[in-house]
XYZ file of C-alpha atoms in Angstrom:
578
model
C 20.299 -1.652 47.541
C 22.070 -3.231 44.575
C 18.791 -4.734 43.378
C 17.084 -1.342 43.585
C 19.909 0.261 41.630
C 19.708 -2.431 38.958
C 15.945 -2.067 38.715
C 16.381 1.696 38.305
C 18.902 1.214 35.505
C 16.613 -1.252 33.733
C 13.633 1.060 34.139
C 15.607 4.001 32.740
C 16.838 1.858 29.853
C 13.246 0.883 29.040
C 12.161 4.531 29.175
C 15.072 5.533 26.920
C 14.194 2.782 24.434
C 10.561 3.902 24.373
C 11.659 7.491 23.822
C 13.965 6.492 20.961
C 11.156 4.542 19.293
C 8.733 7.441 19.670
C 11.122 9.986 18.221
C 12.713 7.974 15.419
C 10.193 5.373 14.253
C 9.391 7.379 11.115
C 13.070 7.724 10.266
C 13.691 4.029 10.767
C 10.601 3.108 8.740
C 11.884 5.235 5.879
C 15.435 3.900 6.247
C 14.628 0.209 6.349
C 11.419 -0.003 4.288
C 10.757 2.929 1.961
C 14.322 3.495 0.788
C 15.102 -0.194 0.020
C 11.734 -0.533 -1.720
C 12.481 2.490 -3.905
C 15.937 1.179 -4.743
C 14.543 -2.232 -5.707
C 11.944 -0.635 -7.980
C 14.594 1.391 -9.808
C 16.859 -1.647 -10.130
C 13.909 -3.625 -11.501
C 13.358 -0.922 -14.119
C 17.068 -1.002 -15.026
C 16.904 -4.790 -15.285
C 13.965 -4.597 -17.696
C 15.645 -1.929 -19.829
C 18.842 -3.994 -19.869
C 16.864 -6.987 -21.150
C 15.446 -4.860 -23.970
C 18.884 -3.482 -24.858
C 20.197 -7.059 -24.920
C 17.868 -7.802 -27.812
C 19.805 -5.347 -29.969
C 23.448 -5.164 -31.027
C 24.033 -1.949 -29.044
C 25.958 -2.032 -25.769
C 24.428 0.771 -23.719
C 24.312 0.860 -19.895
C 20.786 0.387 -18.573
C 21.324 2.946 -15.805
C 22.238 5.693 -18.273
C 19.318 4.730 -20.517
C 16.928 5.001 -17.558
C 18.447 8.362 -16.591
C 17.794 9.769 -20.078
C 14.287 8.293 -20.135
C 13.507 9.794 -16.732
C 14.784 13.238 -17.760
C 12.731 13.211 -20.988
C 9.677 11.956 -19.101
C 9.902 14.776 -16.559
C 10.249 17.360 -19.324
C 7.197 15.912 -21.096
C 5.270 15.752 -17.823
C 5.945 19.421 -17.181
C 4.822 20.351 -20.693
C 1.593 18.367 -20.429
C 0.568 18.627 -16.781
C 2.330 21.784 -15.626
C 4.924 22.594 -12.988
C 2.831 21.907 -9.871
C 1.946 18.330 -10.766
C 5.463 17.676 -12.034
C 6.851 18.676 -8.650
C 4.627 16.068 -7.041
C 5.966 13.460 -9.448
C 9.544 14.439 -8.613
C 8.752 14.208 -4.898
C 7.553 10.642 -5.457
C 10.601 9.736 -7.532
C 12.977 11.214 -4.989
C 14.165 8.387 -2.733
C 12.439 8.898 0.661
C 13.989 11.353 3.087
C 15.663 10.299 6.348
C 17.587 7.294 5.025
C 19.641 4.914 7.084
C 22.617 7.290 7.314
C 20.451 10.357 8.033
C 21.044 11.118 11.685
C 24.831 11.047 11.365
C 24.808 13.631 8.585
C 21.997 15.675 10.119
C 24.181 16.200 13.186
C 26.889 17.516 10.874
C 24.714 19.723 8.664
C 21.625 21.438 10.036
C 20.555 22.235 6.502
C 19.728 18.583 5.908
C 17.285 18.532 8.776
C 14.500 19.991 6.654
C 15.671 19.073 3.195
C 14.667 16.187 0.972
C 17.394 14.899 -1.309
C 17.802 11.625 -3.145
C 19.481 8.970 -1.055
C 21.383 7.667 -4.052
C 22.816 11.111 -4.834
C 23.618 12.187 -1.298
C 25.573 9.021 -0.562
C 26.934 8.321 -4.029
C 30.533 8.466 -2.776
C 30.266 5.277 -0.778
C 29.173 3.410 -3.915
C 32.535 4.249 -5.497
C 34.447 2.368 -2.810
C 34.534 -1.042 -4.572
C 36.667 0.352 -7.392
C 39.310 1.417 -4.868
C 38.986 -1.517 -2.497
C 39.660 -3.934 -5.375
C 42.801 -2.108 -6.523
C 45.146 -4.744 -4.952
C 43.643 -7.288 -7.379
C 44.794 -5.243 -10.372
C 47.715 -6.532 -12.457
C 51.135 -5.341 -11.338
C 52.325 -2.085 -12.867
C 55.917 -0.911 -13.201
C 57.252 2.279 -11.667
C 58.061 3.685 -15.107
C 54.464 3.256 -16.245
C 53.215 4.840 -13.035
C 55.380 7.877 -13.772
C 54.004 8.099 -17.297
C 50.438 7.876 -16.007
C 51.069 10.673 -13.487
C 52.697 12.873 -16.142
C 49.855 12.383 -18.622
C 47.307 13.057 -15.907
C 48.868 16.320 -14.682
C 49.716 17.751 -18.101
C 46.437 16.570 -19.576
C 44.422 18.112 -16.768
C 46.075 21.508 -17.251
C 45.689 21.469 -21.036
C 42.042 20.339 -20.958
C 41.177 22.866 -18.259
C 42.647 25.752 -20.262
C 41.087 24.514 -23.509
C 37.639 24.229 -21.915
C 37.840 27.619 -20.208
C 38.869 29.522 -23.345
C 36.430 27.570 -25.527
C 33.455 28.350 -23.307
C 34.605 31.928 -22.777
C 34.932 32.414 -26.535
C 31.424 31.109 -27.094
C 30.191 33.451 -24.386
C 31.773 36.412 -26.141
C 30.435 35.381 -29.561
C 26.910 34.837 -28.243
C 26.989 37.905 -25.997
C 25.910 36.081 -22.856
C 28.989 37.254 -20.933
C 27.446 40.745 -20.696
C 24.543 39.696 -18.489
C 24.106 41.866 -15.435
C 24.552 40.423 -11.958
C 20.896 41.208 -11.170
C 19.665 39.198 -14.116
C 21.901 36.296 -13.111
C 20.491 36.281 -9.607
C 16.957 36.322 -11.016
C 17.779 33.371 -13.296
C 18.870 31.292 -10.343
C 15.858 32.418 -8.335
C 13.516 31.008 -10.971
C 14.523 27.511 -9.934
C 13.518 27.919 -6.321
C 10.131 26.234 -6.486
C 10.805 23.602 -9.083
C 11.841 20.502 -7.212
C 12.781 19.704 -3.609
C 16.489 19.370 -4.463
C 16.736 23.147 -4.862
C 15.998 23.818 -1.217
C 19.318 22.531 0.061
C 21.150 25.809 -0.214
C 18.418 27.923 1.357
C 19.006 26.446 4.779
C 22.435 28.061 4.818
C 21.160 30.892 6.965
C 20.376 28.425 9.707
C 23.802 26.885 9.275
C 25.474 30.268 9.540
C 23.485 31.081 12.642
C 24.512 27.788 14.167
C 28.138 28.493 13.309
C 28.067 31.567 15.551
C 27.793 29.323 18.615
C 30.891 27.865 20.236
C 31.986 24.725 18.446
C 32.032 22.653 21.597
C 28.447 23.601 22.334
C 27.302 22.783 18.792
C 28.980 19.415 18.827
C 27.636 18.431 22.224
C 24.029 19.389 21.501
C 22.401 16.949 19.057
C 19.503 18.007 16.915
C 17.018 16.032 18.964
C 17.969 17.817 22.163
C 15.165 20.320 21.855
C 12.625 17.519 21.605
C 13.989 15.886 24.718
C 14.478 19.022 26.799
C 12.304 19.406 29.899
C 9.928 22.404 30.031
C 11.251 25.673 31.437
C 10.497 26.711 34.996
C 7.462 28.924 35.312
C 8.217 32.615 35.601
C 7.421 34.631 38.684
C 3.868 36.018 38.132
C 4.944 39.287 39.748
C 7.475 39.834 36.948
C 4.972 39.351 34.101
C 3.848 42.690 32.652
C 0.888 43.302 30.360
C 0.477 45.579 27.371
C -2.764 47.328 28.238
C -1.943 49.095 31.503
C -2.682 52.771 32.053
C -0.088 55.267 30.729
C 0.678 56.570 34.197
C 1.570 53.131 35.441
C 3.763 52.635 32.424
C 5.599 55.908 32.983
C 6.158 55.068 36.626
C 7.542 51.736 35.645
C 9.933 53.336 33.222
C 11.130 55.735 35.902
C 11.993 52.938 38.283
C 15.341 51.236 37.910
C 14.872 48.045 35.978
C 15.478 45.013 38.140
C 18.075 42.456 37.161
C 16.348 39.742 35.169
C 17.185 36.253 36.255
C 18.065 33.874 33.461
C 15.762 30.880 33.422
C 17.906 27.870 32.606
C 16.200 24.684 31.465
C 16.002 21.738 33.770
C 18.746 19.157 33.192
C 17.857 16.124 31.138
C 16.904 12.981 32.956
C 19.006 9.879 32.547
C 16.596 8.239 30.029
C 16.555 11.473 28.032
C 20.361 11.622 27.979
C 20.558 8.030 26.822
C 17.910 8.583 24.151
C 19.733 11.673 22.886
C 23.017 9.770 22.646
C 21.400 6.853 20.802
C 19.536 9.065 18.328
C 22.615 11.129 17.561
C 24.646 7.978 16.817
C 21.897 5.656 15.628
C 23.577 4.691 12.369
C 26.997 4.061 13.892
C 25.407 1.947 16.620
C 23.235 0.107 14.090
C 26.101 -0.858 11.800
C 28.316 -1.675 14.749
C 25.601 -4.049 15.939
C 25.314 -5.573 12.465
C 29.071 -6.061 12.340
C 29.371 -7.648 15.801
C 26.115 -9.579 16.100
C 25.452 -10.639 12.506
C 28.551 -10.035 10.389
C 31.242 -11.765 12.429
C 29.176 -14.867 13.327
C 28.100 -15.267 9.699
C 31.628 -14.770 8.388
C 33.388 -17.132 10.777
C 30.505 -19.575 11.103
C 29.065 -19.879 7.606
C 31.943 -18.346 5.649
C 29.778 -15.598 4.090
C 31.606 -12.270 4.336
C 29.030 -9.805 2.973
C 27.367 -8.621 6.232
C 30.685 -8.099 8.026
C 32.410 -6.387 5.096
C 29.385 -4.211 4.303
C 29.153 -2.922 7.870
C 32.928 -2.464 7.969
C 32.872 -0.354 4.778
C 30.038 1.839 6.054
C 31.711 2.401 9.422
C 34.962 3.311 7.653
C 33.025 5.829 5.572
C 31.492 7.334 8.725
C 34.976 7.756 10.145
C 36.233 9.405 6.938
C 33.386 11.917 7.078
C 34.161 12.749 10.701
C 37.602 14.106 9.789
C 38.043 17.899 9.974
C 36.960 19.718 6.790
C 40.482 20.964 6.070
C 41.695 17.371 6.108
C 38.893 16.150 3.858
C 40.015 18.689 1.272
C 43.023 16.450 0.611
C 41.895 13.132 2.105
C 38.802 12.365 0.077
C 36.297 10.222 2.037
C 36.322 7.585 -0.707
C 40.106 7.214 -0.482
C 40.184 7.110 3.325
C 37.247 4.734 3.719
C 38.557 2.440 0.976
C 42.006 2.243 2.589
C 40.484 1.461 5.979
C 38.204 -1.131 4.405
C 41.155 -2.897 2.771
C 42.956 -3.039 6.120
C 39.810 -4.321 7.835
C 39.212 -6.995 5.189
C 42.819 -8.108 5.558
C 42.510 -8.354 9.344
C 39.265 -10.331 9.111
C 40.778 -12.675 6.536
C 43.879 -13.311 8.666
C 41.663 -14.478 11.510
C 40.351 -17.157 9.144
C 43.890 -17.968 7.976
C 42.995 -16.503 4.574
C 44.944 -14.013 2.492
C 43.988 -10.467 1.549
C 43.125 -11.671 -1.938
C 40.686 -14.214 -0.514
C 38.983 -11.457 1.425
C 38.814 -9.185 -1.630
C 37.364 -11.949 -3.777
C 34.678 -12.383 -1.124
C 34.110 -8.591 -1.163
C 33.210 -8.778 -4.853
C 32.017 -12.056 -6.349
C 30.949 -10.317 -9.605
C 27.319 -11.135 -8.834
C 25.459 -7.862 -9.263
C 21.714 -7.537 -9.582
C 21.827 -8.205 -13.340
C 23.553 -11.546 -12.776
C 21.532 -12.363 -9.662
C 18.157 -11.827 -11.303
C 19.064 -12.950 -14.790
C 18.753 -16.508 -16.030
C 21.663 -16.323 -18.443
C 23.214 -19.597 -19.488
C 26.231 -20.283 -21.614
C 25.490 -21.623 -25.107
C 25.937 -25.325 -25.480
C 29.178 -26.337 -27.180
C 28.941 -28.024 -30.560
C 28.142 -31.707 -30.274
C 26.553 -31.514 -26.817
C 22.901 -31.675 -25.943
C 22.715 -29.326 -22.979
C 24.483 -26.453 -21.335
C 25.536 -26.239 -17.730
C 24.280 -23.033 -16.145
C 27.030 -20.934 -14.598
C 27.446 -21.149 -10.860
C 26.509 -17.815 -9.289
C 28.051 -17.018 -5.920
C 26.140 -14.929 -3.394
C 26.848 -11.226 -3.839
C 29.483 -9.514 -1.750
C 29.459 -6.063 -0.184
C 31.154 -4.558 -3.221
C 28.516 -6.066 -5.497
C 25.735 -4.436 -3.475
C 27.428 -1.041 -3.650
C 28.040 -1.430 -7.388
C 24.404 -2.380 -7.923
C 23.073 0.657 -6.060
C 25.454 2.810 -8.108
C 23.073 2.247 -11.041
C 20.368 3.905 -8.940
C 22.673 6.903 -8.495
C 23.144 7.088 -12.265
C 19.367 7.150 -12.770
C 19.054 9.800 -10.053
C 21.350 12.139 -11.991
C 18.243 12.979 -14.035
C 16.934 14.980 -11.066
C 19.650 17.685 -10.995
C 19.527 17.820 -14.786
C 15.796 18.486 -14.581
C 16.373 20.950 -11.776
C 18.496 23.147 -14.061
C 16.510 22.618 -17.240
C 15.873 26.356 -17.619
C 19.614 27.105 -17.573
C 20.128 24.320 -20.110
C 17.541 25.854 -22.414
C 18.780 29.451 -22.069
C 22.475 28.569 -22.463
C 22.159 25.513 -24.676
C 25.071 26.200 -27.026
C 27.705 27.258 -24.412
C 26.965 24.043 -22.526
C 26.390 21.463 -25.244
C 29.097 22.411 -27.777
C 32.046 22.370 -25.304
C 30.938 19.118 -23.700
C 30.589 17.323 -27.030
C 33.920 18.705 -28.245
C 35.766 17.751 -25.049
C 34.204 14.301 -25.053
C 35.334 13.609 -28.620
C 38.791 15.052 -27.927
C 39.240 12.920 -24.803
C 38.017 9.832 -26.593
C 40.608 10.073 -29.361
C 43.496 12.112 -27.958
C 44.106 10.461 -24.586
C 44.295 6.802 -25.731
C 46.534 7.674 -28.699
C 48.886 9.761 -26.524
C 49.077 7.107 -23.793
C 49.761 4.351 -26.323
C 52.522 6.434 -27.912
C 54.145 6.837 -24.485
C 54.093 3.072 -23.878
C 51.190 2.855 -21.421
C 49.374 -0.484 -21.648
C 46.210 -0.517 -23.829
C 43.615 -1.076 -21.045
C 45.090 1.770 -18.976
C 45.373 3.992 -22.050
C 41.674 3.468 -22.751
C 40.844 4.415 -19.162
C 42.114 7.958 -19.791
C 39.243 8.567 -22.209
C 36.920 8.766 -19.164
C 39.434 10.549 -16.938
C 37.322 13.601 -16.060
C 33.865 12.011 -15.917
C 31.949 11.507 -12.738
C 32.744 7.959 -11.658
C 29.105 6.879 -11.931
C 29.282 7.436 -15.700
C 32.999 6.758 -16.168
C 32.497 3.144 -15.100
C 30.089 2.145 -17.920
C 32.019 4.242 -20.474
C 35.308 2.533 -19.581
C 33.635 -0.883 -19.556
C 32.369 -0.255 -23.093
C 35.910 0.568 -24.239
C 37.495 -2.360 -22.394
C 39.614 -0.140 -20.165
C 40.918 -0.631 -16.633
C 38.027 0.052 -14.243
C 40.282 0.329 -11.208
C 42.547 2.921 -12.825
C 39.657 5.038 -14.059
C 38.329 5.191 -10.500
C 41.614 6.655 -9.305
C 41.762 9.084 -12.236
C 38.221 10.358 -11.678
C 38.649 10.964 -7.954
C 42.051 12.606 -8.436
C 40.569 14.859 -11.148
C 37.991 16.021 -8.612
C 40.630 16.662 -5.965
C 42.737 18.589 -8.500
C 39.713 20.748 -9.252
C 39.331 21.608 -5.576
C 43.039 22.307 -5.029
C 43.968 24.244 -8.166
C 40.759 24.746 -10.165
C 39.712 28.242 -8.957
C 43.334 29.407 -8.901
C 43.893 28.168 -12.455
C 40.795 30.008 -13.697
C 42.118 33.202 -12.124
C 45.478 32.677 -13.839
C 43.622 32.174 -17.145
C 41.923 35.567 -16.563
C 38.406 34.123 -16.410
C 36.246 36.770 -14.674
C 34.757 35.763 -11.348
C 31.280 36.799 -12.497
C 31.406 34.530 -15.570
C 29.707 31.715 -13.740
C 28.893 29.851 -16.968
C 32.554 29.455 -17.963
C 33.638 28.577 -14.444
C 30.843 26.065 -13.938
C 31.204 24.289 -17.282
C 35.011 24.197 -17.007
C 35.139 22.685 -13.528
C 32.147 20.399 -14.116
C 33.620 18.831 -17.247
C 37.130 18.480 -15.785
C 36.552 17.748 -12.107
C 32.955 16.446 -11.955
C 31.120 16.099 -8.649
C 33.954 17.001 -6.267
C 34.428 20.447 -7.842
C 30.655 20.891 -8.022
C 30.480 20.465 -4.261
C 33.145 23.173 -3.903
C 31.135 25.549 -6.098
C 28.001 24.938 -4.057
C 29.726 26.705 -1.179
C 31.537 29.434 -3.152
C 29.334 30.148 -6.192
C 25.966 28.346 -6.364
C 25.267 29.814 -9.813
C 28.412 28.209 -11.213
C 27.505 24.998 -9.363
C 24.291 24.769 -11.399
C 26.247 24.750 -14.662
C 28.888 22.470 -13.204
C 26.197 19.933 -12.338
C 24.705 20.196 -15.828
C 28.092 19.918 -17.506
C 29.101 16.951 -15.390
C 25.933 15.024 -16.295
C 25.888 15.941 -19.988
C 29.603 15.295 -20.503
C 29.285 11.844 -18.995
C 26.120 11.035 -20.927
C 27.672 12.072 -24.254
C 30.789 9.984 -23.565
C 28.752 6.917 -22.608
C 26.634 7.344 -25.745
C 29.718 7.584 -27.958
C 31.330 4.521 -26.369
C 28.141 2.556 -27.018
C 28.613 2.756 -30.807
C 30.523 -0.418 -31.868
C 32.317 1.093 -34.919
C 33.513 4.012 -32.811
C 34.726 1.668 -30.070
C 36.687 -0.357 -32.631
C 38.215 2.845 -33.973
C 39.359 3.957 -30.518
C 40.650 0.464 -29.744
C 42.722 0.632 -32.921
C 44.480 3.724 -31.572
C 45.996 1.625 -28.783
C 46.776 -1.315 -31.086
C 43.987 -3.541 -29.767
C 42.464 -6.004 -32.275
């Protein structure tokens, strides 16, 4: 009896495994082959562009250069080949759909089930984690300086928000664009519907709203693949099937008779292999990274001393947990902050088991060996009087180095939303460009000088120049200035959270009309970047378009300005750096 039961379990497990393979082989092929191949190709392009930039005296991030080149190329492609062929090019450039994290998010958002979006843009938040995870390695900072940083951040955010809102609103009044009718605005946004696949994300909201009408417990317990696994319905009673071509008399007699009670035909329950397959498919990514952590990460870490597989899986699992928190919690507990805190605790626990310290674990998390160092053959110049140079010893990359490397792919991918809203950029060029350039210049000169006058250390003062950029572009801008990369990560994320908490309320207090979507979008995009843009996607998609444009352009202008050596020296002089 026990043998028969065991054979049944094994047979059901084999059937479940076969069912999982049949239903998800395309997703897994995309996740583990197409997506990594696309990422490697983009990184190779960034590496080549970086080599060309290295031949000049300009310090410009390769990722931003590739983003600008991609945007210009798409514009030229549309002008030469037309919209239809350009859409095909964009579909090829878009990182393949159904990436490694897909099923987890698809269970959370039905809209993603039929939508293609760039992997590097959809999961850009997890690539910001290294900046937060490495915070304990930052130099010690006094409580007085922390208070000054908080004061400058809060006051500066309010002043810059008001300045941006009134500046953009004034331009709107001068140019007359604030008088556009609501119908014309809706038509402007409708023009973008067929441009590139990214625009289709919001149009699945009807399905999401329909799904939200069901009880929450039922929605959570029914994975998306349930319909594919469900057994066929029982056949109806032939006597109850009525046709449409019967004689009128028969129809009238039927109507006169009392209608019988219709029996509800419930589907047959799922078999055990189908239940197992549904569970595995709904949690494929969590199970995959748990397996990597237990079966590959821990043995490699404690056997060979290489921490990357264990720490990478740990970081991803922490991010999954952060995303599973209730939406009202995530409004204050940003997934990057939660997952980074959990990752630090996990790295500490893993290091203690090896009798190492937290700092040892963090140094293994980031060995400073990104793709540029890993692929490059850079050697130190030979000292005077010697005949050869010793090449630097490169350590294998850590989990943080992999995330930081893929962040360059996310920077390149920012060209896609910019191209998506190219018509808005052309129609409202001045109200978008002029405020972003002005705010970029003001931030670049005002923040460092103010922070230095208050006694904040020079590297942290320089970090404030990139305070409101999206972190993907704030990182290279701050690196060009020589600022504190860890502090700028905190400032950027907190700026986004401030935009979600007080941004709409502050615009109401400033008397910015709700239908002025240009002012609202540009103001929140340039002050609160991607986090506020995500808020606008749910409340005002028209403003979200301009927020996305403003976020990308503001960051690009700031990176371009910080790539000019004389300008960098001028800003450094404001904080008394040589």
